[in-house]
Each structure stands twice: as C-alpha cells, then as structure tokens.
Amino acid sequence: MQTVVCVGSALVDELYFCNEKVITGTSNPAVVSKSIGGVLTNVAFHLAYLGVKVDYITIVGDDTDGE
C-alpha cells in the first residue's frame, strides 16, 4: 500500500457555546471546545477514513496549544 504524505500547517479550531441566550454588549458565560483543524488536517483525516495510509508532517508551536 502506498502512503500519501501531507506536509503543511495544522491549526487549532475553537468552538464557543453560550450557556444561555446571547445578550449583545454584555458578558455571556460560555464553554470552549478545542480540536486540531485546518484544511490539510481535514484532507489527511478523510484520506485515512478512506483507508489510505497517511503521514502528516507539520511543526508544533511551543505554546499551550502545542502542548
């Protein structure tokens, strides 16, 4: 089986969900969900779902998201 090598950037997707109805101009309590994202990440994931062997080459930052 051949391998597809994906080279590029990985991003962090952040989704915020308000606990109540959003009121503009005020603070709205919310929870956040973080996951790996970006176009190349999506391509690699979908190739893997199709049974393709995938290698992913990227650089991880030295910050809280990189940890």
mmCIF file of N, CA and C in Angstrom:
data_model
loop_
_atom_site.group_PDB
_atom_site.id
_atom_site.type_symbol
_atom_site.label_atom_id
_atom_site.label_comp_id
_atom_site.label_asym_id
_atom_site.label_seq_id
_atom_site.Cartn_x
_atom_site.Cartn_y
_atom_site.Cartn_z
ATOM 1 N N MET A 1 0.849 -1.187 0.000
ATOM 2 C CA MET A 1 0.000 0.000 0.000
ATOM 3 C C MET A 1 0.889 1.244 0.000
ATOM 4 N N GLN A 2 0.542 2.195 -0.827
ATOM 5 C CA GLN A 2 1.296 3.438 -0.889
ATOM 6 C C GLN A 2 0.843 4.392 0.210
ATOM 7 N N THR A 3 1.733 5.323 0.520
ATOM 8 C CA THR A 3 1.453 6.306 1.562
ATOM 9 C C THR A 3 1.346 7.688 0.953
ATOM 10 N N VAL A 4 0.338 8.451 1.380
ATOM 11 C CA VAL A 4 0.221 9.860 0.999
ATOM 12 C C VAL A 4 0.856 10.670 2.116
ATOM 13 N N VAL A 5 1.803 11.544 1.763
ATOM 14 C CA VAL A 5 2.460 12.390 2.754
ATOM 15 C C VAL A 5 1.866 13.791 2.657
ATOM 16 N N CYS A 6 1.275 14.246 3.757
ATOM 17 C CA CYS A 6 0.694 15.588 3.830
ATOM 18 C C CYS A 6 1.669 16.486 4.585
ATOM 19 N N VAL A 7 2.082 17.569 3.948
ATOM 20 C CA VAL A 7 3.043 18.497 4.556
ATOM 21 C C VAL A 7 2.409 19.876 4.597
ATOM 22 N N GLY A 8 2.336 20.452 5.785
ATOM 23 C CA GLY A 8 1.760 21.788 5.888
ATOM 24 C C GLY A 8 1.370 22.127 7.313
ATOM 25 N N SER A 9 0.541 23.133 7.436
ATOM 26 C CA SER A 9 0.199 23.643 8.760
ATOM 27 C C SER A 9 -1.017 22.939 9.354
ATOM 28 N N ALA A 10 -0.991 22.829 10.663
ATOM 29 C CA ALA A 10 -2.143 22.370 11.432
ATOM 30 C C ALA A 10 -2.597 23.556 12.273
ATOM 31 N N LEU A 11 -3.887 23.715 12.403
ATOM 32 C CA LEU A 11 -4.431 24.830 13.169
ATOM 33 C C LEU A 11 -5.232 24.299 14.348
ATOM 34 N N VAL A 12 -5.622 25.196 15.217
ATOM 35 C CA VAL A 12 -6.483 24.830 16.337
ATOM 36 C C VAL A 12 -7.850 25.447 16.099
ATOM 37 N N ASP A 13 -8.873 24.598 16.021
ATOM 38 C CA ASP A 13 -10.244 25.079 15.890
ATOM 39 C C ASP A 13 -10.810 25.306 17.285
ATOM 40 N N GLU A 14 -11.428 26.457 17.492
ATOM 41 C CA GLU A 14 -12.068 26.763 18.762
ATOM 42 C C GLU A 14 -13.550 27.003 18.521
ATOM 43 N N LEU A 15 -14.384 26.289 19.256
ATOM 44 C CA LEU A 15 -15.831 26.474 19.179
ATOM 45 C C LEU A 15 -16.318 26.934 20.547
ATOM 46 N N TYR A 16 -17.083 28.011 20.560
ATOM 47 C CA TYR A 16 -17.623 28.555 21.802
ATOM 48 C C TYR A 16 -19.127 28.340 21.832
ATOM 49 N N PHE A 17 -19.618 27.862 22.958
ATOM 50 C CA PHE A 17 -21.042 27.602 23.142
ATOM 51 C C PHE A 17 -21.526 28.391 24.348
ATOM 52 N N CYS A 18 -22.468 29.292 24.120
ATOM 53 C CA CYS A 18 -23.040 30.077 25.226
ATOM 54 C C CYS A 18 -23.983 29.206 26.043
ATOM 55 N N ASN A 19 -23.949 29.418 27.353
ATOM 56 C CA ASN A 19 -24.812 28.657 28.260
ATOM 57 C C ASN A 19 -26.254 29.132 28.207
ATOM 58 N N GLU A 20 -26.464 30.379 27.858
ATOM 59 C CA GLU A 20 -27.796 30.976 27.816
ATOM 60 C C GLU A 20 -27.948 31.719 26.494
ATOM 61 N N LYS A 21 -29.072 32.387 26.317
ATOM 62 C CA LYS A 21 -29.293 33.215 25.139
ATOM 63 C C LYS A 21 -28.252 34.334 25.130
ATOM 64 N N VAL A 22 -27.680 34.622 23.954
ATOM 65 C CA VAL A 22 -26.649 35.656 23.823
ATOM 66 C C VAL A 22 -27.281 37.036 23.963
ATOM 67 N N ILE A 23 -26.676 37.858 24.827
ATOM 68 C CA ILE A 23 -27.112 39.244 25.005
ATOM 69 C C ILE A 23 -25.948 40.134 24.587
ATOM 70 N N THR A 24 -26.109 40.862 23.487
ATOM 71 C CA THR A 24 -25.025 41.686 22.971
ATOM 72 C C THR A 24 -24.670 42.802 23.952
ATOM 73 N N GLY A 25 -23.390 43.182 23.949
ATOM 74 C CA GLY A 25 -22.921 44.270 24.803
ATOM 75 C C GLY A 25 -22.685 43.860 26.241
ATOM 76 N N THR A 26 -22.781 42.565 26.543
ATOM 77 C CA THR A 26 -22.564 42.081 27.907
ATOM 78 C C THR A 26 -21.638 40.869 27.875
ATOM 79 N N SER A 27 -21.266 40.408 29.043
ATOM 80 C CA SER A 27 -20.515 39.158 29.141
ATOM 81 C C SER A 27 -21.500 37.995 29.073
ATOM 82 N N ASN A 28 -21.168 37.011 28.272
ATOM 83 C CA ASN A 28 -22.024 35.839 28.107
ATOM 84 C C ASN A 28 -21.240 34.601 28.524
ATOM 85 N N PRO A 29 -21.649 33.928 29.618
ATOM 86 C CA PRO A 29 -20.946 32.711 30.026
ATOM 87 C C PRO A 29 -20.969 31.676 28.906
ATOM 88 N N ALA A 30 -19.812 31.058 28.677
ATOM 89 C CA ALA A 30 -19.712 30.084 27.588
ATOM 90 C C ALA A 30 -18.674 29.029 27.932
ATOM 91 N N VAL A 31 -18.726 27.941 27.199
ATOM 92 C CA VAL A 31 -17.696 26.905 27.284
ATOM 93 C C VAL A 31 -17.010 26.832 25.924
ATOM 94 N N VAL A 32 -15.750 26.420 25.933
ATOM 95 C CA VAL A 32 -14.987 26.345 24.690
ATOM 96 C C VAL A 32 -14.568 24.905 24.433
ATOM 97 N N SER A 33 -14.555 24.531 23.175
ATOM 98 C CA SER A 33 -14.080 23.222 22.740
ATOM 99 C C SER A 33 -12.954 23.457 21.738
ATOM 100 N N LYS A 34 -11.799 22.821 21.953
ATOM 101 C CA LYS A 34 -10.668 22.969 21.037
ATOM 102 C C LYS A 34 -10.335 21.629 20.406
ATOM 103 N N SER A 35 -9.993 21.674 19.115
ATOM 104 C CA SER A 35 -9.573 20.462 18.415
ATOM 105 C C SER A 35 -8.625 20.845 17.291
ATOM 106 N N ILE A 36 -7.878 19.857 16.816
ATOM 107 C CA ILE A 36 -6.962 20.101 15.700
ATOM 108 C C ILE A 36 -7.803 20.361 14.454
ATOM 109 N N GLY A 37 -7.362 21.305 13.637
ATOM 110 C CA GLY A 37 -8.127 21.649 12.449
ATOM 111 C C GLY A 37 -7.238 22.151 11.333
ATOM 112 N N GLY A 38 -7.855 22.780 10.356
ATOM 113 C CA GLY A 38 -7.152 23.281 9.186
ATOM 114 C C GLY A 38 -7.443 22.402 7.983
ATOM 115 N N VAL A 39 -7.258 22.968 6.812
ATOM 116 C CA VAL A 39 -7.576 22.260 5.568
ATOM 117 C C VAL A 39 -6.764 20.980 5.427
ATOM 118 N N LEU A 40 -5.450 21.065 5.633
ATOM 119 C CA LEU A 40 -4.612 19.884 5.443
ATOM 120 C C LEU A 40 -4.959 18.784 6.443
ATOM 121 N N THR A 41 -5.276 19.163 7.664
ATOM 122 C CA THR A 41 -5.696 18.178 8.664
ATOM 123 C C THR A 41 -6.961 17.471 8.205
ATOM 124 N N ASN A 42 -7.919 18.228 7.687
ATOM 125 C CA ASN A 42 -9.164 17.634 7.199
ATOM 126 C C ASN A 42 -8.908 16.676 6.034
ATOM 127 N N VAL A 43 -8.024 17.067 5.125
ATOM 128 C CA VAL A 43 -7.692 16.196 3.988
ATOM 129 C C VAL A 43 -7.062 14.900 4.502
ATOM 130 N N ALA A 44 -6.111 15.005 5.432
ATOM 131 C CA ALA A 44 -5.444 13.819 5.970
ATOM 132 C C ALA A 44 -6.433 12.908 6.687
ATOM 133 N N PHE A 45 -7.317 13.474 7.512
ATOM 134 C CA PHE A 45 -8.316 12.676 8.215
ATOM 135 C C PHE A 45 -9.221 11.938 7.238
ATOM 136 N N HIS A 46 -9.689 12.629 6.204
ATOM 137 C CA HIS A 46 -10.616 11.990 5.262
ATOM 138 C C HIS A 46 -9.930 10.923 4.419
ATOM 139 N N LEU A 47 -8.672 11.142 4.065
ATOM 140 C CA LEU A 47 -7.933 10.087 3.367
ATOM 141 C C LEU A 47 -7.809 8.853 4.255
ATOM 142 N N ALA A 48 -7.522 9.065 5.531
ATOM 143 C CA ALA A 48 -7.406 7.945 6.466
ATOM 144 C C ALA A 48 -8.743 7.216 6.604
ATOM 145 N N TYR A 49 -9.849 7.967 6.662
ATOM 146 C CA TYR A 49 -11.182 7.346 6.722
ATOM 147 C C TYR A 49 -11.432 6.446 5.512
ATOM 148 N N LEU A 50 -10.840 6.809 4.377
ATOM 149 C CA LEU A 50 -11.000 6.021 3.157
ATOM 150 C C LEU A 50 -10.035 4.831 3.099
ATOM 151 N N GLY A 51 -9.220 4.667 4.154
ATOM 152 C CA GLY A 51 -8.302 3.540 4.213
ATOM 153 C C GLY A 51 -6.934 3.803 3.622
ATOM 154 N N VAL A 52 -6.646 5.048 3.267
ATOM 155 C CA VAL A 52 -5.347 5.414 2.713
ATOM 156 C C VAL A 52 -4.353 5.596 3.864
ATOM 157 N N LYS A 53 -3.133 5.062 3.712
ATOM 158 C CA LYS A 53 -2.096 5.281 4.720
ATOM 159 C C LYS A 53 -1.594 6.710 4.561
ATOM 160 N N VAL A 54 -1.619 7.472 5.667
ATOM 161 C CA VAL A 54 -1.271 8.895 5.625
ATOM 162 C C VAL A 54 -0.167 9.197 6.629
ATOM 163 N N ASP A 55 0.846 9.929 6.185
ATOM 164 C CA ASP A 55 1.834 10.537 7.080
ATOM 165 C C ASP A 55 1.594 12.031 7.053
ATOM 166 N N TYR A 56 1.711 12.671 8.218
ATOM 167 C CA TYR A 56 1.424 14.105 8.350
ATOM 168 C C TYR A 56 2.668 14.779 8.906
ATOM 169 N N ILE A 57 3.225 15.717 8.172
ATOM 170 C CA ILE A 57 4.413 16.444 8.624
ATOM 171 C C ILE A 57 4.028 17.894 8.851
ATOM 172 N N THR A 58 4.235 18.349 10.083
ATOM 173 C CA THR A 58 3.941 19.739 10.442
ATOM 174 C C THR A 58 4.875 20.143 11.581
ATOM 175 N N ILE A 59 4.818 21.377 11.966
ATOM 176 C CA ILE A 59 5.599 21.873 13.098
ATOM 177 C C ILE A 59 4.620 22.263 14.197
ATOM 178 N N VAL A 60 4.924 21.854 15.432
ATOM 179 C CA VAL A 60 4.083 22.168 16.571
ATOM 180 C C VAL A 60 4.717 23.317 17.343
ATOM 181 N N GLY A 61 3.907 24.339 17.643
ATOM 182 C CA GLY A 61 4.419 25.501 18.351
ATOM 183 C C GLY A 61 4.721 25.227 19.806
ATOM 184 N N ASP A 62 5.518 26.092 20.385
ATOM 185 C CA ASP A 62 5.903 25.996 21.793
ATOM 186 C C ASP A 62 4.980 26.891 22.618
ATOM 187 N N ASP A 63 3.691 26.534 22.622
ATOM 188 C CA ASP A 63 2.692 27.308 23.362
ATOM 189 C C ASP A 63 1.684 26.339 23.965
ATOM 190 N N THR A 64 0.642 26.854 24.595
ATOM 191 C CA THR A 64 -0.325 25.971 25.250
ATOM 192 C C THR A 64 -1.038 25.068 24.253
ATOM 193 N N ASP A 65 -1.328 25.560 23.054
ATOM 194 C CA ASP A 65 -1.978 24.716 22.049
ATOM 195 C C ASP A 65 -1.033 23.627 21.564
ATOM 196 N N GLY A 66 0.247 23.919 21.505
ATOM 197 C CA GLY A 66 1.230 22.923 21.073
ATOM 198 C C GLY A 66 1.446 21.815 22.084
ATOM 199 N N GLU A 67 1.106 22.108 23.338
ATOM 200 C CA GLU A 67 1.270 21.077 24.375
ATOM 201 C C GLU A 67 0.195 20.028 24.222
#
